[in-house]
Amino acid sequence: MTLSKTLSTQDFDAYVFSKQPDYHEPTVRQEFAKAVPLRTVVIYCYDPRAANIPEAVAKEFGEVYPGEIVTDAQGNKIASTTTLFEVIVAGGRAIDALRSITTAQHLFGIQNIVIVHHTHCGATSFTAHGIIDAYQHEHDTDISTLYERESVSIRDFATSLEHDVRLVRESKGTPQQVNIYGYVYNIDTHELSLVVEDKKPLAA
Ligand SMILES: [Zn+2]
């Protein structure tokens, strides 16, 4: 494999927080926490017909989305007023969002994780067996142990959402106090329907 290289890595160090001379990890983290008032992470499908899901979730949860980019006196983009981040993955399956949840918690803090699967999703058109079989024949590659089978496609929405809410809840990288929700989004009517809810009681 060859990778073309047109600039030395040195050229980009000015844009890397950890390369700054006065870099101090805890201080930088505090600044990040102040830069975005994040509350909710929404996980949904990369299907273009599902693109309005964050807007629907923002309305349902009273979140600020997409919000405004905040600039400093020099015009540099330094913050955002949004309270909702998106994780866009095939089928909206939670398996692909676990690391993003951990990172969002570490830098900004989160209160809600909303998993949304949508009507007429491509992930409902095939099976784990079918994709494994196709890879074997078309790419001569065995992907049977690459992903857990329950996360590969969608058989029905109750099963997929219950699985994904549980997967997120059981992940060590999920903060314990978050509420986790599983919704179905109707791409034709723009309607969200709650299917699974795993809420944490409010601390006394
Ligand atoms: Zn989809």
mmCIF file of C-alpha atoms and ligand atoms in Angstrom:
data_model
loop_
_atom_site.group_PDB
_atom_site.id
_atom_site.type_symbol
_atom_site.label_atom_id
_atom_site.label_comp_id
_atom_site.label_asym_id
_atom_site.label_seq_id
_atom_site.Cartn_x
_atom_site.Cartn_y
_atom_site.Cartn_z
ATOM 1 C CA MET A 1 0.000 0.000 0.000
ATOM 2 C CA THR A 2 1.277 3.490 -0.810
ATOM 3 C CA LEU A 3 0.069 6.684 0.736
ATOM 4 C CA SER A 4 0.762 9.930 -1.027
ATOM 5 C CA LYS A 5 2.174 12.669 1.153
ATOM 6 C CA THR A 6 2.185 16.262 0.016
ATOM 7 C CA LEU A 7 2.812 18.039 3.307
ATOM 8 C CA SER A 8 4.949 17.122 6.259
ATOM 9 C CA THR A 9 2.984 16.302 9.402
ATOM 10 C CA GLN A 10 4.771 19.226 11.020
ATOM 11 C CA ASP A 11 2.654 21.629 8.970
ATOM 12 C CA PHE A 12 -0.479 20.697 10.863
ATOM 13 C CA ASP A 13 0.858 20.728 14.401
ATOM 14 C CA ALA A 14 -0.381 24.297 14.911
ATOM 15 C CA TYR A 15 -3.919 22.915 14.714
ATOM 16 C CA VAL A 16 -3.426 20.158 17.272
ATOM 17 C CA PHE A 17 -4.266 20.965 20.907
ATOM 18 C CA SER A 18 -1.755 18.511 22.361
ATOM 19 C CA LYS A 19 1.082 20.015 20.278
ATOM 20 C CA GLN A 20 0.750 23.475 21.803
ATOM 21 C CA PRO A 21 3.669 24.596 24.031
ATOM 22 C CA ASP A 22 1.398 25.364 27.011
ATOM 23 C CA TYR A 23 -0.739 22.249 26.567
ATOM 24 C CA HIS A 24 -2.255 20.951 29.806
ATOM 25 C CA GLU A 25 -4.795 18.162 29.305
ATOM 26 C CA PRO A 26 -7.174 18.919 32.239
ATOM 27 C CA THR A 27 -7.320 22.619 31.319
ATOM 28 C CA VAL A 28 -8.070 21.895 27.681
ATOM 29 C CA ARG A 29 -10.814 19.497 28.752
ATOM 30 C CA GLN A 30 -12.414 22.191 30.917
ATOM 31 C CA GLU A 31 -12.404 24.565 27.959
ATOM 32 C CA PHE A 32 -14.081 21.948 25.760
ATOM 33 C CA ALA A 33 -16.813 21.394 28.361
ATOM 34 C CA LYS A 34 -17.572 25.118 28.238
ATOM 35 C CA ALA A 35 -17.528 25.273 24.419
ATOM 36 C CA VAL A 36 -20.617 23.107 23.810
ATOM 37 C CA PRO A 37 -23.630 22.752 26.177
ATOM 38 C CA LEU A 38 -24.190 19.163 25.046
ATOM 39 C CA ARG A 39 -27.065 17.173 26.567
ATOM 40 C CA THR A 40 -28.200 14.630 24.002
ATOM 41 C CA VAL A 41 -26.533 12.271 21.538
ATOM 42 C CA VAL A 42 -28.728 10.940 18.715
ATOM 43 C CA ILE A 43 -27.714 7.835 16.759
ATOM 44 C CA TYR A 44 -29.403 7.322 13.391
ATOM 45 C CA CYS A 45 -28.982 5.934 9.864
ATOM 46 C CA TYR A 46 -26.937 7.435 7.022
ATOM 47 C CA ASP A 47 -29.875 6.983 4.632
ATOM 48 C CA PRO A 48 -30.551 10.484 3.139
ATOM 49 C CA ARG A 49 -34.260 9.960 3.816
ATOM 50 C CA ALA A 50 -33.457 9.829 7.534
ATOM 51 C CA ALA A 51 -31.710 13.220 7.535
ATOM 52 C CA ASN A 52 -34.512 14.972 9.457
ATOM 53 C CA ILE A 53 -34.201 12.684 12.466
ATOM 54 C CA PRO A 54 -32.045 15.047 14.582
ATOM 55 C CA GLU A 55 -34.560 17.837 13.976
ATOM 56 C CA ALA A 56 -37.420 15.572 15.108
ATOM 57 C CA VAL A 57 -35.470 14.441 18.191
ATOM 58 C CA ALA A 58 -34.542 18.044 19.049
ATOM 59 C CA LYS A 59 -38.237 18.966 18.960
ATOM 60 C CA GLU A 60 -39.213 15.950 21.101
ATOM 61 C CA PHE A 61 -36.545 16.682 23.747
ATOM 62 C CA GLY A 62 -36.543 20.487 23.579
ATOM 63 C CA GLU A 63 -32.931 20.600 22.391
ATOM 64 C CA VAL A 64 -31.104 23.380 20.553
ATOM 65 C CA TYR A 65 -30.277 22.101 17.069
ATOM 66 C CA PRO A 66 -28.413 22.874 14.891
ATOM 67 C CA GLY A 67 -27.722 25.976 17.018
ATOM 68 C CA GLU A 68 -25.132 28.597 16.117
ATOM 69 C CA ILE A 69 -21.367 28.409 15.662
ATOM 70 C CA VAL A 70 -19.644 30.844 18.022
ATOM 71 C CA THR A 71 -16.621 32.768 16.709
ATOM 72 C CA ASP A 72 -13.938 34.794 18.478
ATOM 73 C CA ALA A 73 -12.811 38.339 17.572
ATOM 74 C CA GLN A 74 -10.576 36.948 14.813
ATOM 75 C CA GLY A 75 -13.423 34.971 13.284
ATOM 76 C CA ASN A 76 -12.132 31.601 14.442
ATOM 77 C CA LYS A 77 -14.798 29.016 15.168
ATOM 78 C CA ILE A 78 -14.438 28.251 18.875
ATOM 79 C CA ALA A 79 -17.776 26.941 20.158
ATOM 80 C CA SER A 80 -21.374 26.025 19.396
ATOM 81 C CA THR A 81 -24.750 26.611 21.059
ATOM 82 C CA THR A 82 -26.130 23.211 20.051
ATOM 83 C CA THR A 83 -27.224 20.795 22.771
ATOM 84 C CA LEU A 84 -27.473 17.788 20.433
ATOM 85 C CA PHE A 85 -24.766 15.794 18.667
ATOM 86 C CA GLU A 86 -25.370 13.316 15.868
ATOM 87 C CA VAL A 87 -23.778 9.921 15.307
ATOM 88 C CA ILE A 88 -24.706 8.786 11.795
ATOM 89 C CA VAL A 89 -24.141 5.094 11.041
ATOM 90 C CA ALA A 90 -25.658 2.280 8.962
ATOM 91 C CA GLY A 91 -29.124 1.423 10.262
ATOM 92 C CA GLY A 92 -28.598 3.659 13.307
ATOM 93 C CA ARG A 93 -27.195 0.585 15.068
ATOM 94 C CA ALA A 94 -25.636 1.424 18.423
ATOM 95 C CA ILE A 95 -22.596 -0.811 17.976
ATOM 96 C CA ASP A 96 -20.986 1.890 15.834
ATOM 97 C CA ALA A 97 -21.688 4.668 18.324
ATOM 98 C CA LEU A 98 -20.161 3.345 21.554
ATOM 99 C CA ARG A 99 -16.818 5.138 21.222
ATOM 100 C CA SER A 100 -18.526 8.385 20.202
ATOM 101 C CA ILE A 101 -20.704 8.222 23.328
ATOM 102 C CA THR A 102 -17.608 7.806 25.512
ATOM 103 C CA THR A 103 -15.849 10.712 23.825
ATOM 104 C CA ALA A 104 -18.911 12.976 24.048
ATOM 105 C CA GLN A 105 -19.195 12.253 27.770
ATOM 106 C CA HIS A 106 -15.494 12.888 28.365
ATOM 107 C CA LEU A 107 -15.375 16.225 26.570
ATOM 108 C CA PHE A 108 -18.835 17.695 27.062
ATOM 109 C CA GLY A 109 -20.987 15.527 29.339
ATOM 110 C CA ILE A 110 -24.282 13.952 28.235
ATOM 111 C CA GLN A 111 -27.721 13.300 29.769
ATOM 112 C CA ASN A 112 -29.613 11.455 27.026
ATOM 113 C CA ILE A 113 -28.761 8.912 24.353
ATOM 114 C CA VAL A 114 -31.423 8.533 21.677
ATOM 115 C CA ILE A 115 -31.239 5.605 19.249
ATOM 116 C CA VAL A 116 -33.483 5.967 16.203
ATOM 117 C CA HIS A 117 -34.236 3.271 13.626
ATOM 118 C CA HIS A 118 -36.365 4.240 10.620
ATOM 119 C CA THR A 119 -39.088 2.798 8.396
ATOM 120 C CA HIS A 120 -38.029 1.205 5.088
ATOM 121 C CA CYS A 121 -34.402 1.040 6.269
ATOM 122 C CA GLY A 122 -31.901 -0.805 4.102
ATOM 123 C CA ALA A 123 -30.774 -2.648 7.233
ATOM 124 C CA THR A 124 -34.174 -4.445 7.208
ATOM 125 C CA SER A 125 -33.539 -5.728 3.659
ATOM 126 C CA PHE A 126 -30.844 -8.295 4.441
ATOM 127 C CA THR A 127 -29.846 -10.762 7.146
ATOM 128 C CA ALA A 128 -26.597 -11.375 8.999
ATOM 129 C CA HIS A 129 -26.379 -14.721 7.238
ATOM 130 C CA GLY A 130 -26.942 -13.084 3.836
ATOM 131 C CA ILE A 131 -24.198 -10.476 4.187
ATOM 132 C CA ILE A 132 -21.709 -13.009 5.593
ATOM 133 C CA ASP A 133 -22.462 -15.360 2.706
ATOM 134 C CA ALA A 134 -22.145 -12.572 0.118
ATOM 135 C CA TYR A 135 -18.762 -11.447 1.495
ATOM 136 C CA GLN A 136 -17.530 -15.004 1.313
ATOM 137 C CA HIS A 137 -18.490 -15.308 -2.350
ATOM 138 C CA GLU A 138 -17.861 -11.770 -3.606
ATOM 139 C CA HIS A 139 -14.723 -10.871 -1.627
ATOM 140 C CA ASP A 140 -13.445 -14.270 -0.557
ATOM 141 C CA THR A 141 -13.450 -12.941 3.014
ATOM 142 C CA ASP A 142 -14.893 -14.389 6.209
ATOM 143 C CA ILE A 143 -16.640 -11.636 8.206
ATOM 144 C CA SER A 144 -18.633 -14.073 10.363
ATOM 145 C CA THR A 145 -16.814 -13.080 13.550
ATOM 146 C CA LEU A 146 -16.240 -9.414 12.671
ATOM 147 C CA TYR A 147 -19.445 -8.032 14.254
ATOM 148 C CA GLU A 148 -21.932 -9.556 16.668
ATOM 149 C CA ARG A 149 -24.784 -10.854 14.485
ATOM 150 C CA GLU A 150 -27.572 -9.066 16.378
ATOM 151 C CA SER A 151 -26.026 -5.742 15.347
ATOM 152 C CA VAL A 152 -25.562 -6.444 11.634
ATOM 153 C CA SER A 153 -29.084 -5.941 10.272
ATOM 154 C CA ILE A 154 -32.619 -5.254 11.560
ATOM 155 C CA ARG A 155 -35.157 -8.093 11.817
ATOM 156 C CA ASP A 156 -37.838 -6.053 13.573
ATOM 157 C CA PHE A 157 -37.690 -2.722 15.363
ATOM 158 C CA ALA A 158 -38.655 -3.935 18.846
ATOM 159 C CA THR A 159 -35.791 -6.444 18.761
ATOM 160 C CA SER A 160 -33.226 -4.043 17.273
ATOM 161 C CA LEU A 161 -34.070 -1.145 19.595
ATOM 162 C CA GLU A 162 -34.237 -3.279 22.735
ATOM 163 C CA HIS A 163 -30.891 -4.807 21.795
ATOM 164 C CA ASP A 164 -29.279 -1.432 21.133
ATOM 165 C CA VAL A 165 -30.585 0.223 24.310
ATOM 166 C CA ARG A 166 -29.200 -2.719 26.284
ATOM 167 C CA LEU A 167 -25.890 -2.622 24.402
ATOM 168 C CA VAL A 168 -25.433 1.071 25.224
ATOM 169 C CA ARG A 169 -26.489 0.603 28.846
ATOM 170 C CA GLU A 170 -24.050 -2.275 29.336
ATOM 171 C CA SER A 171 -21.113 -0.449 27.728
ATOM 172 C CA LYS A 172 -18.527 0.596 30.311
ATOM 173 C CA GLY A 173 -18.076 3.832 28.353
ATOM 174 C CA THR A 174 -21.693 4.882 28.942
ATOM 175 C CA PRO A 175 -22.047 7.168 31.981
ATOM 176 C CA GLN A 176 -24.426 5.533 34.470
ATOM 177 C CA GLN A 177 -26.722 8.521 34.923
ATOM 178 C CA VAL A 178 -27.826 8.861 31.288
ATOM 179 C CA ASN A 179 -31.323 8.134 30.019
ATOM 180 C CA ILE A 180 -31.435 5.904 26.944
ATOM 181 C CA TYR A 181 -34.293 5.860 24.444
ATOM 182 C CA GLY A 182 -35.142 3.782 21.371
ATOM 183 C CA TYR A 183 -37.444 5.315 18.737
ATOM 184 C CA VAL A 184 -38.784 4.397 15.314
ATOM 185 C CA TYR A 185 -38.902 7.291 12.839
ATOM 186 C CA ASN A 186 -41.395 7.214 9.983
ATOM 187 C CA ILE A 187 -39.581 8.718 6.977
ATOM 188 C CA ASP A 188 -42.868 9.595 5.248
ATOM 189 C CA THR A 189 -44.788 11.202 8.103
ATOM 190 C CA HIS A 190 -41.770 12.580 10.058
ATOM 191 C CA GLU A 191 -43.249 10.917 13.149
ATOM 192 C CA LEU A 192 -41.175 9.561 16.055
ATOM 193 C CA SER A 193 -42.574 6.651 18.089
ATOM 194 C CA LEU A 194 -41.019 5.675 21.404
ATOM 195 C CA VAL A 195 -40.388 1.910 21.620
ATOM 196 C CA VAL A 196 -37.937 1.474 24.510
ATOM 197 C CA GLU A 197 -37.095 3.717 27.443
ATOM 198 C CA ASP A 198 -34.373 3.133 30.042
ATOM 199 C CA LYS A 199 -34.484 6.191 32.279
ATOM 200 C CA LYS A 200 -32.454 6.773 35.397
ATOM 201 C CA PRO A 201 -34.332 8.115 38.422
ATOM 202 C CA LEU A 202 -33.443 11.722 39.262
ATOM 203 C CA ALA A 203 -30.848 11.983 42.013
ATOM 204 C CA ALA A 204 -32.288 13.210 45.317
HETATM 205 ZN ZN ZN B 1 -31.512 3.143 7.136
#
